[in-house]
Coordinates of C-alpha atoms in Angstrom, one line a residue:
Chain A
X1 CA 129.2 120.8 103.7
X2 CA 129.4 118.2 101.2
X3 CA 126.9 117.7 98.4
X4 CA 126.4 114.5 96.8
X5 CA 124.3 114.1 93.3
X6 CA 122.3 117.3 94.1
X7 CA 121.4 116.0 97.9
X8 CA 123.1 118.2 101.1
X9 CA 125.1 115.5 103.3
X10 CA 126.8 117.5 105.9
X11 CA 130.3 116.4 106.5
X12 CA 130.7 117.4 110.3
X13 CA 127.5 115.1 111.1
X14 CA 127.6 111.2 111.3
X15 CA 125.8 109.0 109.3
X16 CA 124.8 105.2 109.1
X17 CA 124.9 105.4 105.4
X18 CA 123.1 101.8 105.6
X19 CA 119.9 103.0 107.4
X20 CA 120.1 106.4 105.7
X21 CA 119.8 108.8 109.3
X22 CA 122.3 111.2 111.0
X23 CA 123.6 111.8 114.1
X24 CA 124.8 115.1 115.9
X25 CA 126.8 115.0 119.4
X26 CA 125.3 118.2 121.3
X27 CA 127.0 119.7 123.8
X28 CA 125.1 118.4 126.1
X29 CA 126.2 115.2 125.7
X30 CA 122.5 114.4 124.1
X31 CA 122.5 113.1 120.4
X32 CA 120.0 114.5 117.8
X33 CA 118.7 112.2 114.9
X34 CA 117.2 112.5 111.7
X35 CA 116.6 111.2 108.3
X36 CA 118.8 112.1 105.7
X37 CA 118.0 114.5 102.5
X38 CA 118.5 111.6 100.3
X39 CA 116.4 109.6 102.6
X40 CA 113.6 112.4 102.1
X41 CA 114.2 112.1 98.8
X42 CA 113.7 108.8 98.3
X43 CA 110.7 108.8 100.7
X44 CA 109.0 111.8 99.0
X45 CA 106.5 114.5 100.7
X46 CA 106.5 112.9 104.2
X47 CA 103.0 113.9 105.8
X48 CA 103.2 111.6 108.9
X49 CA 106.2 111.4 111.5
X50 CA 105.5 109.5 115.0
X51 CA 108.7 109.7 117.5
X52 CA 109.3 107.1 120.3
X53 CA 108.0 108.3 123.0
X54 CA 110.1 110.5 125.5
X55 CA 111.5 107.4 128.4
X56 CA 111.8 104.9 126.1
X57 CA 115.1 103.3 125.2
X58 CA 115.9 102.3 121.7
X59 CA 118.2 99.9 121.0
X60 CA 121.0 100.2 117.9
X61 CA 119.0 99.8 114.8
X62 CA 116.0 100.0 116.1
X63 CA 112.9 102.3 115.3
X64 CA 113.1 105.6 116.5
X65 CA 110.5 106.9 114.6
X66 CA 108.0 105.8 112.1
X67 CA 107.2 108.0 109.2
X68 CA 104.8 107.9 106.3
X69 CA 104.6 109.6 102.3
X70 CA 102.9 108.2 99.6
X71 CA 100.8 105.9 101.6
X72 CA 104.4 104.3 101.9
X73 CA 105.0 104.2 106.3
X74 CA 108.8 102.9 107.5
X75 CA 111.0 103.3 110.4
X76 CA 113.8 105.7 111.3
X77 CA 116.6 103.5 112.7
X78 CA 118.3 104.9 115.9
X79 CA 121.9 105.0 115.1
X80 CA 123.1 104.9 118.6
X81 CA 121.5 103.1 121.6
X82 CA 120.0 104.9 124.2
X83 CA 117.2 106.8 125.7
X84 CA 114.6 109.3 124.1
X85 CA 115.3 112.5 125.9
X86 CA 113.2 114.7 124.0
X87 CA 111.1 114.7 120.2
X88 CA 110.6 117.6 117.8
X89 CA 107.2 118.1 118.6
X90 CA 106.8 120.5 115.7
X91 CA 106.8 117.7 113.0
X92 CA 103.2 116.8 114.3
X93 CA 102.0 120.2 112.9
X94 CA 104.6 120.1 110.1
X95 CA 106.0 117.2 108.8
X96 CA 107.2 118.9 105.7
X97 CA 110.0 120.0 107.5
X98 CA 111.9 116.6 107.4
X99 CA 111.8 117.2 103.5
X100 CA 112.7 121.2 103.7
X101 CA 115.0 121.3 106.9
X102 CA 116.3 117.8 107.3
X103 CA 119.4 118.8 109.3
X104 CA 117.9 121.7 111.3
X105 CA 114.1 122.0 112.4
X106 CA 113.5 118.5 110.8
X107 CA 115.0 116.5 113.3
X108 CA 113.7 113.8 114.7
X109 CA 114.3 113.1 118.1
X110 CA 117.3 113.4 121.0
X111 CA 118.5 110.6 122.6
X112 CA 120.9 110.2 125.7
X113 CA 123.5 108.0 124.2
X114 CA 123.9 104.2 126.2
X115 CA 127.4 104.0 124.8
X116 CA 128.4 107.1 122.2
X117 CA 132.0 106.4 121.6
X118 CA 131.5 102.4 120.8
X119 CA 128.4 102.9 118.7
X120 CA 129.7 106.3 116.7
X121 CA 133.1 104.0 115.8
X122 CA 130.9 102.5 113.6
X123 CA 129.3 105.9 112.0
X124 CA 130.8 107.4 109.3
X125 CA 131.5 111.5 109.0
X126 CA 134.2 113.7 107.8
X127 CA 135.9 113.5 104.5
X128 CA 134.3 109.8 104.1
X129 CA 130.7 111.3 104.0
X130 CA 130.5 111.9 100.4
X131 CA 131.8 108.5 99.2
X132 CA 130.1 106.7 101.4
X133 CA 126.7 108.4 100.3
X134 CA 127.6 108.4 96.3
X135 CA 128.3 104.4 96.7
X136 CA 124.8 104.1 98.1
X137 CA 123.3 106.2 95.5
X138 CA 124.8 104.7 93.1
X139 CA 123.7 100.9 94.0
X140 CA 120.4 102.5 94.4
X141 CA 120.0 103.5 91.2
X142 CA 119.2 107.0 92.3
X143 CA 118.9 109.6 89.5
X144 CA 119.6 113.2 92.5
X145 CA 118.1 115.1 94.4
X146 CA 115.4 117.2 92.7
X147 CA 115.8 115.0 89.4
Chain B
X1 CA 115.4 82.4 86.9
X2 CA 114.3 83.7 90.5
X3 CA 111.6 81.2 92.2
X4 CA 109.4 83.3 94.7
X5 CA 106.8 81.9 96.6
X6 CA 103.1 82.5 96.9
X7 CA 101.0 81.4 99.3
X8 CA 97.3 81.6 100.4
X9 CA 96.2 82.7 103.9
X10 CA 92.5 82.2 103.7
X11 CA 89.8 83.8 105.6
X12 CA 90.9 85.5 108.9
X13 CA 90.4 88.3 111.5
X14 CA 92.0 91.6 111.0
X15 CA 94.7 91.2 114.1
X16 CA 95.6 87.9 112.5
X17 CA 95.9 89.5 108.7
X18 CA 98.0 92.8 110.2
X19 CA 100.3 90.1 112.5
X20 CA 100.9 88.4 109.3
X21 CA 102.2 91.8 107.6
X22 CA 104.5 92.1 110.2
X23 CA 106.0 88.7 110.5
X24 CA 106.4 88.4 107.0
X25 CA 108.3 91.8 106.5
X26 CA 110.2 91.0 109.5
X27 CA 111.1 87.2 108.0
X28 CA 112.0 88.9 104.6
X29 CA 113.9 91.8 105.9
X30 CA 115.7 88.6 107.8
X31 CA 116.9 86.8 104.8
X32 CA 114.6 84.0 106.3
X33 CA 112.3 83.8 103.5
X34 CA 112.3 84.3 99.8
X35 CA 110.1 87.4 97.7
X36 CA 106.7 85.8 98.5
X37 CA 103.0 86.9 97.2
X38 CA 100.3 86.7 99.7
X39 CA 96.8 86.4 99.3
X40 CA 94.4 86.8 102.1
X41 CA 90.6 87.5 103.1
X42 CA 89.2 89.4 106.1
X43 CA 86.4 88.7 108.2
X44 CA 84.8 92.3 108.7
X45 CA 87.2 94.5 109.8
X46 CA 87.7 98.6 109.3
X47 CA 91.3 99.3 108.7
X48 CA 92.9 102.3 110.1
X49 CA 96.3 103.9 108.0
X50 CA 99.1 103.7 110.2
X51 CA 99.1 107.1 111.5
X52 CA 95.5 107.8 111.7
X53 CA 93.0 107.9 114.6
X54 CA 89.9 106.2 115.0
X55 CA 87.8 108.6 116.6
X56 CA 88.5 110.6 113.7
X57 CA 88.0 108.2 111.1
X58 CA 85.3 105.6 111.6
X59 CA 81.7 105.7 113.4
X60 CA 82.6 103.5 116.0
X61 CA 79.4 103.2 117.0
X62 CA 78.1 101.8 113.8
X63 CA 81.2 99.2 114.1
X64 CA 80.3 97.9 117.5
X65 CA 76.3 97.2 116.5
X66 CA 77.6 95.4 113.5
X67 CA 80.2 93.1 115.3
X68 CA 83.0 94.7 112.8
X69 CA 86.8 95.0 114.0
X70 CA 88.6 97.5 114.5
X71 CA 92.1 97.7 113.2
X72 CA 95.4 99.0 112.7
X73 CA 97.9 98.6 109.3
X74 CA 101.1 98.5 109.9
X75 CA 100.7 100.4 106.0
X76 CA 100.1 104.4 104.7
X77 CA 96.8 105.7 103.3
X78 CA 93.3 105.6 104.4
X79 CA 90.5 103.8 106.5
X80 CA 88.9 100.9 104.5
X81 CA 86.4 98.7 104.9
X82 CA 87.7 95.0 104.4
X83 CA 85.2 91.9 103.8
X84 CA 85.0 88.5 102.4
X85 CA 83.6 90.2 99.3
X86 CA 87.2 91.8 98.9
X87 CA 90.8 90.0 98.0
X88 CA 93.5 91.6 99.4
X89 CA 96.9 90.5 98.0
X90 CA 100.3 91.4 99.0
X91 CA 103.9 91.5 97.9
X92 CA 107.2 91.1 99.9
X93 CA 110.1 91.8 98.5
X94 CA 114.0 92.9 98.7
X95 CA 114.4 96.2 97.3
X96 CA 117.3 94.4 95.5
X97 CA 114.1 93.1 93.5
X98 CA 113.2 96.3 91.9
X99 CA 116.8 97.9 91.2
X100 CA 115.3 100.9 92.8
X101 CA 114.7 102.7 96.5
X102 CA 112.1 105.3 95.0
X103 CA 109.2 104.3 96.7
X104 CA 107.4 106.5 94.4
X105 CA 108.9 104.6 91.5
X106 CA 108.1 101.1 93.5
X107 CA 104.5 101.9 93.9
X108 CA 103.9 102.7 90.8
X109 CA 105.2 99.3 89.1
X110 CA 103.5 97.0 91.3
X111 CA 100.2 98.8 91.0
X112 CA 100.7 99.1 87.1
X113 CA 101.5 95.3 86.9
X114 CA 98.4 94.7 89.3
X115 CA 96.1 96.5 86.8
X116 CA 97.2 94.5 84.2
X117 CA 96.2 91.8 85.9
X118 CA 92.7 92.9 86.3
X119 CA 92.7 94.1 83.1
X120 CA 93.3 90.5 82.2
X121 CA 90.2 89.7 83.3
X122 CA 87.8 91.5 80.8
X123 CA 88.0 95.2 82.5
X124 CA 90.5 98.3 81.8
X125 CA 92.2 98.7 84.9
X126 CA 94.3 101.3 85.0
X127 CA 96.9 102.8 87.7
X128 CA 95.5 106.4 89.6
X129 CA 97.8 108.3 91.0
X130 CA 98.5 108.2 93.9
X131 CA 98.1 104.7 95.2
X132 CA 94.8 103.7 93.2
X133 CA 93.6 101.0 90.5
X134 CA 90.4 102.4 88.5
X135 CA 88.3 101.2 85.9
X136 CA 86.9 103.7 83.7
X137 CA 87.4 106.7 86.6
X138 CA 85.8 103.9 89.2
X139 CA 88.3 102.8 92.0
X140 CA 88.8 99.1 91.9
X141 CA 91.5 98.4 94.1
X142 CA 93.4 100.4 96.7
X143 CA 97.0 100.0 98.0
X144 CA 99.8 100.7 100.8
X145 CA 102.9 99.6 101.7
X146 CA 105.3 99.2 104.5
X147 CA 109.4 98.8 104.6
X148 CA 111.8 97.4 107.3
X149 CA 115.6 98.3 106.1
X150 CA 115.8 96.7 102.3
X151 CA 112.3 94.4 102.7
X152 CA 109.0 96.5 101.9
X153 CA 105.9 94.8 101.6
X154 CA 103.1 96.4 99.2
X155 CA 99.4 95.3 99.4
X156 CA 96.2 96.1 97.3
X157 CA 92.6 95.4 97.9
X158 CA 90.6 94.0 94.6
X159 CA 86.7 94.7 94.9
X160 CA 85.1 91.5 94.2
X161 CA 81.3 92.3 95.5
X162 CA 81.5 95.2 97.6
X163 CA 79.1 96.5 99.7
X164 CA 79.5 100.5 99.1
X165 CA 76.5 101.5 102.2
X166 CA 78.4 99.4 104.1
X167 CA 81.8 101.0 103.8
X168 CA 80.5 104.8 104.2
X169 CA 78.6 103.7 107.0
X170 CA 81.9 102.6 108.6
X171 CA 83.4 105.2 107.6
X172 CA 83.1 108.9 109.5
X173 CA 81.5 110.8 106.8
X174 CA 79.4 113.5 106.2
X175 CA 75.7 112.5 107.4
X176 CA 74.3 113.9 103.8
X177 CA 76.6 111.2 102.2
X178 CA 74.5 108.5 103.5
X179 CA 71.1 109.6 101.4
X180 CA 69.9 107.1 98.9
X181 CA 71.0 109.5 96.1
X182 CA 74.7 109.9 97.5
X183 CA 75.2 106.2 97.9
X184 CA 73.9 106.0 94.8
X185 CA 76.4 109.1 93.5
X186 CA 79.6 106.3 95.6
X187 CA 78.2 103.5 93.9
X188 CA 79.6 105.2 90.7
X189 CA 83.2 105.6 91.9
X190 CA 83.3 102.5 92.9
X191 CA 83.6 99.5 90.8
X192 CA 83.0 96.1 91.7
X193 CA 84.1 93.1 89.2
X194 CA 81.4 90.8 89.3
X195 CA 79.1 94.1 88.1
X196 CA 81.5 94.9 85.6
X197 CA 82.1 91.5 84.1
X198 CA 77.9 90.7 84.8
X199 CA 78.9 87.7 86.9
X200 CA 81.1 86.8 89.7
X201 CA 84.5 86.2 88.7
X202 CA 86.4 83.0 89.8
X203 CA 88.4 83.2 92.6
X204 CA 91.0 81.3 91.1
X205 CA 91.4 83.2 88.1
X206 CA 91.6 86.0 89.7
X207 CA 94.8 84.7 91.8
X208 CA 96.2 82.8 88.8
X209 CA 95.9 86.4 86.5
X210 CA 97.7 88.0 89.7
X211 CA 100.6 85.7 89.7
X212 CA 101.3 85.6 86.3
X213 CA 101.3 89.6 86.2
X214 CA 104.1 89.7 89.0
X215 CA 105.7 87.1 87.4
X216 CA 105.9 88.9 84.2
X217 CA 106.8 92.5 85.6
X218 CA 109.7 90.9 88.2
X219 CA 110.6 88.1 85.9
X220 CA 110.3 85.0 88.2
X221 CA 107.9 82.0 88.8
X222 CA 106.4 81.8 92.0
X223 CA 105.9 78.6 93.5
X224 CA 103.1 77.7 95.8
X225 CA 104.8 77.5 99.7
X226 CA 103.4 77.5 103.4
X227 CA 104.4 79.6 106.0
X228 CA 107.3 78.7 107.6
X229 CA 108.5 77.4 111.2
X230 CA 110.0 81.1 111.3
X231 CA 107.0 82.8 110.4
X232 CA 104.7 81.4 112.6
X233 CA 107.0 82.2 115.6
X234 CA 107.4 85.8 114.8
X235 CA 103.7 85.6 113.9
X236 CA 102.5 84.8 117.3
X237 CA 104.9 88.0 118.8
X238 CA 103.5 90.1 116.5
X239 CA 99.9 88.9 117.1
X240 CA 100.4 89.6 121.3
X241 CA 101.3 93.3 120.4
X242 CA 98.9 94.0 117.6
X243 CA 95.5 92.1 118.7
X244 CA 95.6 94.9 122.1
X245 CA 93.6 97.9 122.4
X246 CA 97.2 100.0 123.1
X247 CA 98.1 98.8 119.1
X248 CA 94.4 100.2 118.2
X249 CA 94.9 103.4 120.3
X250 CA 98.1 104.1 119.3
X251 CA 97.4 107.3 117.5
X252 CA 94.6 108.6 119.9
X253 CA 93.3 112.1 118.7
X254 CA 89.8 113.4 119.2
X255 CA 87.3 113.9 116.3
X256 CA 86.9 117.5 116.8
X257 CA 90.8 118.2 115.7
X258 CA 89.4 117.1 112.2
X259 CA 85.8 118.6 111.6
X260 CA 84.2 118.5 108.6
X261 CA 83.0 121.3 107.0
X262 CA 80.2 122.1 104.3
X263 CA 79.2 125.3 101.9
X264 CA 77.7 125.1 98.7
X265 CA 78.3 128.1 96.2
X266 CA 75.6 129.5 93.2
X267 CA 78.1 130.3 90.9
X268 CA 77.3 131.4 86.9
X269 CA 78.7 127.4 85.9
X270 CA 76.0 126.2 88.0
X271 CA 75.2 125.2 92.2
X272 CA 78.5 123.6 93.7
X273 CA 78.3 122.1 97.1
X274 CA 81.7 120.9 98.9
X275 CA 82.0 118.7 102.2
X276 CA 85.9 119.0 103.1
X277 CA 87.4 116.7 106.1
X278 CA 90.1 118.8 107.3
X279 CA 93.0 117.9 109.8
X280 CA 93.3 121.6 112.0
X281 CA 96.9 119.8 113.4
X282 CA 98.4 120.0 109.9
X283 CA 96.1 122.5 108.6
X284 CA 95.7 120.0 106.2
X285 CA 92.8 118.8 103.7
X286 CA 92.2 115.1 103.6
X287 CA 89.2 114.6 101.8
X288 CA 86.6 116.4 99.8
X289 CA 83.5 115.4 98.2
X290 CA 81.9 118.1 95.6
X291 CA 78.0 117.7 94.1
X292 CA 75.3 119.6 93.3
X293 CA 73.8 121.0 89.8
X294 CA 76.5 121.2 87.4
X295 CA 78.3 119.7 84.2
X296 CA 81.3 118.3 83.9
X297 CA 82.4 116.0 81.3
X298 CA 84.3 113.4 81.8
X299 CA 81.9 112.8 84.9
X300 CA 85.1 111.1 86.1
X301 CA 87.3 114.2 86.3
X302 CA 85.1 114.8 89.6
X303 CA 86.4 111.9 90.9
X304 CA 89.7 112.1 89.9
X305 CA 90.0 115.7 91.5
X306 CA 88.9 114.5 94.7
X307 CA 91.8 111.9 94.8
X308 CA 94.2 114.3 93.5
X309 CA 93.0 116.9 96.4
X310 CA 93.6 114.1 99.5
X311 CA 95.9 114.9 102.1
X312 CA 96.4 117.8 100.7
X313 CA 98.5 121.1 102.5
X314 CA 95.9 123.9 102.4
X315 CA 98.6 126.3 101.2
X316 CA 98.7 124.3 98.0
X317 CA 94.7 124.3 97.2
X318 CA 94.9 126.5 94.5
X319 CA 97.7 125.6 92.6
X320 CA 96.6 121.8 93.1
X321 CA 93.0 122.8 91.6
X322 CA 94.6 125.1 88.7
X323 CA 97.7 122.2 87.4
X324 CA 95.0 119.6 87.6
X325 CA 92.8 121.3 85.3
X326 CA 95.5 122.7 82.8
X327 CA 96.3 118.9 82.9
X328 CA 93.2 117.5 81.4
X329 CA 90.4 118.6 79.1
X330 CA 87.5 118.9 81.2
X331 CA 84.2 120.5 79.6
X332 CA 82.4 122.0 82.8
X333 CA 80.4 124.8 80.9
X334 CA 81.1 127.9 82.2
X335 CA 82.2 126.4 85.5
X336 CA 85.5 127.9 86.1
X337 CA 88.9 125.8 88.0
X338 CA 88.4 129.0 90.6
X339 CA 84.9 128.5 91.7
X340 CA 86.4 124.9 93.0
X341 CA 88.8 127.1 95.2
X342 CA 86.1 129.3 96.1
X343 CA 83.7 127.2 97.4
X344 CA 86.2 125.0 99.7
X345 CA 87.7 128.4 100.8
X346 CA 84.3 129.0 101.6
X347 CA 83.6 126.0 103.6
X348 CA 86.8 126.2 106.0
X349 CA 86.4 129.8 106.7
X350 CA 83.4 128.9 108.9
X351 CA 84.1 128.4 112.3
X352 CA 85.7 124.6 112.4
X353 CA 83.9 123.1 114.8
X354 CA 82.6 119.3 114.2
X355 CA 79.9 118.7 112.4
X356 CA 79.3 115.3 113.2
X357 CA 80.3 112.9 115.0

């Protein structure tokens, strides 16, 4: 568990620090997505989240979901490559969540990875998270989490 | 200092105008083009936000008898009506230009720096939170934007010589909205500059006080530019996708998941009457609209609580209503924050079915 200016950035998840999301292997050799704290931060009160549809493949980069707060709408970039397998269906109901939960009931949508170990060599997690995340901050001219 | 460009779009459809938003986002987020200012007109168009539906927004009925298009932003917020008596204008920039990712923060700048240049013109314009431009409590200008990785693109409306019937008509609003007295009551939160300034203001001016605004909040001089070779190309993808029914339909969801509901309340402050547009997905208010026989003073602070209560999580209703009136004075007689609460309580405890349609 790391915890960078105030915001919770998990250590043992992967990030594109770049596009602000997360990964998660699962054992089921799915990937779960999601936006960041600090990119809910920086978003503010998301009331709008629309997945990809289940079937479609998204390429690296590419929108996985589009979200909306503060009339403000954007995509969440898939950080792998792959196939949508299944989307949090709850967020329709609740798109608070992504702000509240960001790691855990927030999450966006699971994908079936088109090449996992190629695309996560270029994600960063472990000991590097916190760095990584502080250097964006930083260049962002971000103030924390809950300043 | 930093050159950015400006350039003029003229009059177009709606598919053409949201095509536009995309290709220039996607040029900037590119590199391909520098921080540019748009302007832009539409030919009669209702805008759907992004993520909203328009069964559930607009009387489509209404829009097909008057020949007016149906659309979809690629932008947050609301439905609007958008016609040649409007000027939309729009920014695209890097968000290296604003030394901040808070797109709170970000909003808030451009829209303060696009009331000054309204203000410019002979009116106090003055940023609303959350994404409006008022004069005197009167909305003059609304706004939304859009980002792609580090390009966002931010765009306002300005109210030249609005037609207010028109919009509510397009709009899906209560029926009792459309009398000659409420139109009348919409006319008076809505501010159009060529009533405020007693003549219509030249279009030129009004771009030329817009530029020099952005120029002076970003610190840069735009120069006048076309679109580019680049533009155009990704313009005409964008336009195959967009000007479809699937990009209309995209968010499909039936008016009766958002019903509008009315009660009106005697209370000792006087008769308050509430219609409240409320999304039963998110459990969610989006809009209400309180008259009736009572005194408040500033008249404005009605006004200003129904922006402050949109898209509102029910769960919050009360504390929203009580912060915004420990936030203000607000002379109502012996009309109390709570009998707000009460009578929109009252109206959603009804059964939710819809009430128009």
């Amino acid at each position: 568990m790391a915890s960078v200016k105030g915001c919770n950035i998990p250590d043992d998840l992967y990030y594109n620090v770049e596009t602000n999301v997360w990964a998660r292997k699962e054992g089921d050799g799915t990937v779960t997505i999601g936006m960041t704290a600090y990119a809910a931060a920086l978003a503010g009160q998301v009331v709008s989240c629309t997945p990809k549809k289940v079937g479609r493949s998204v390429d690296l980069n590419k929108s996985a979901a589009t979200v909306e707060s503060g009339k403000w709408v954007g995509p969440v970039k898939a950080p792998v490559s792959g196939e949508v397998v299944a989307i949090n269906d709850a967020l329709s109901s609740a798109p608070g969540t992504i702000n509240s939960d960001p790691y855990g009931s927030g999450w966006m949508v699971k994908m079936k990875p088109a090449n996992w170990d190629a695309d996560s060599a270029a994600l960063i997690t472990g000991g590097a998270v916190a760095a990584a995340f502080e250097t964006k901050m930083n260049a962002d001219g971000f103030a924390g989490c809950g300043a | 200092m930093n050159h950015w460009r400006v350039i003029d779009t003229g009059l177009r459809p709606a598919a053409q105008n949201i095509a536009l938003n995309r290709a220039l986002l996607e040029a900037r987020q590119a590199e391909e083009i520098p921080s540019t200012l748009r302007f832009l007109r539409f030919t009669p168009s209702a805008l759907l936000g992004y993520h909203q539906s328009a069964e559930q927004e607009l009387n489509l009925d209404y829009c097909r008898e008057q020949g007016i298009a149906v659309q979809r932003r690629i932008t947050g917020g609301g439905a609007i009506y958008f016609d040649d008596t409007q000027i939309g204008w729009e920014l695209y920039l890097h968000k290296r230009d604003l030394g901040t990712a808070d797109m709170q923060v970000i909003s808030q700048r451009i829209c303060h720096a696009a009331a000054t240049a309204i203000s410019a013109l002979g009116v106090d314009a003055r940023f609303r939170p959350r994404n409006d431009i008022e004069v005197d409590g009167r909305k003059i200008s609304g706004t939304g934007g859009a980002f792609d990785g580090d390009a966002l693109m931010f765009q306002g409306t300005l109210l030249i010589e609005f037609d207010v019937e028109k919009m509510l008509r397009v709009l899906r609003i209560p029926a009792e909205k459309l009398s000659d007295k409420a139109i009348e009551s919409a006319r008076e939160r809505v501010a159009n500059l060529k009533d405020l300034l007693g003549r219509r203001p030249d279009a030129s001016v009004v771009r030329s006080n817009i530029v020099e605004a952005f120029e002076s909040e970003f610190g840069v001089e735009f120069s006048d530019g076309d679109l580019t070779l680049s533009e155009h190309r990704r313009y005409q993808a964008a336009l195959r996708e967009i000007d479809h029914p699937d990009w209309v339909g995209l968010i499909n969801r039936p008016a009766a998941d958002m019903p509008i509901v009315e009660a009106a309340q005697k209370f000792p402050g006087g008769l308050l009457r509430v219609a409240v547009t409320f999304d039963r997905q998110t459990m969610t208010i989006r809009q209400v609209w309180f008259t009736g026989d009572f005194f408040v003073n500033p008249r404005r602070s009605i006004a200003d609580l129904e922006a402050a209560l949109r898209d509102l999580p029910l769960d919050r209703l009360e504390h929203k209503i009580e912060s915004f009136f420990a936030g203000r004075q607000v002379d109502m007689l012996t009309l109390r924050p709570a009998d707000f609460v009460a009578v929109v309580r009252l109206a959603l405890s009804q059964p939710l079915m819809a009430s128009n349609s």
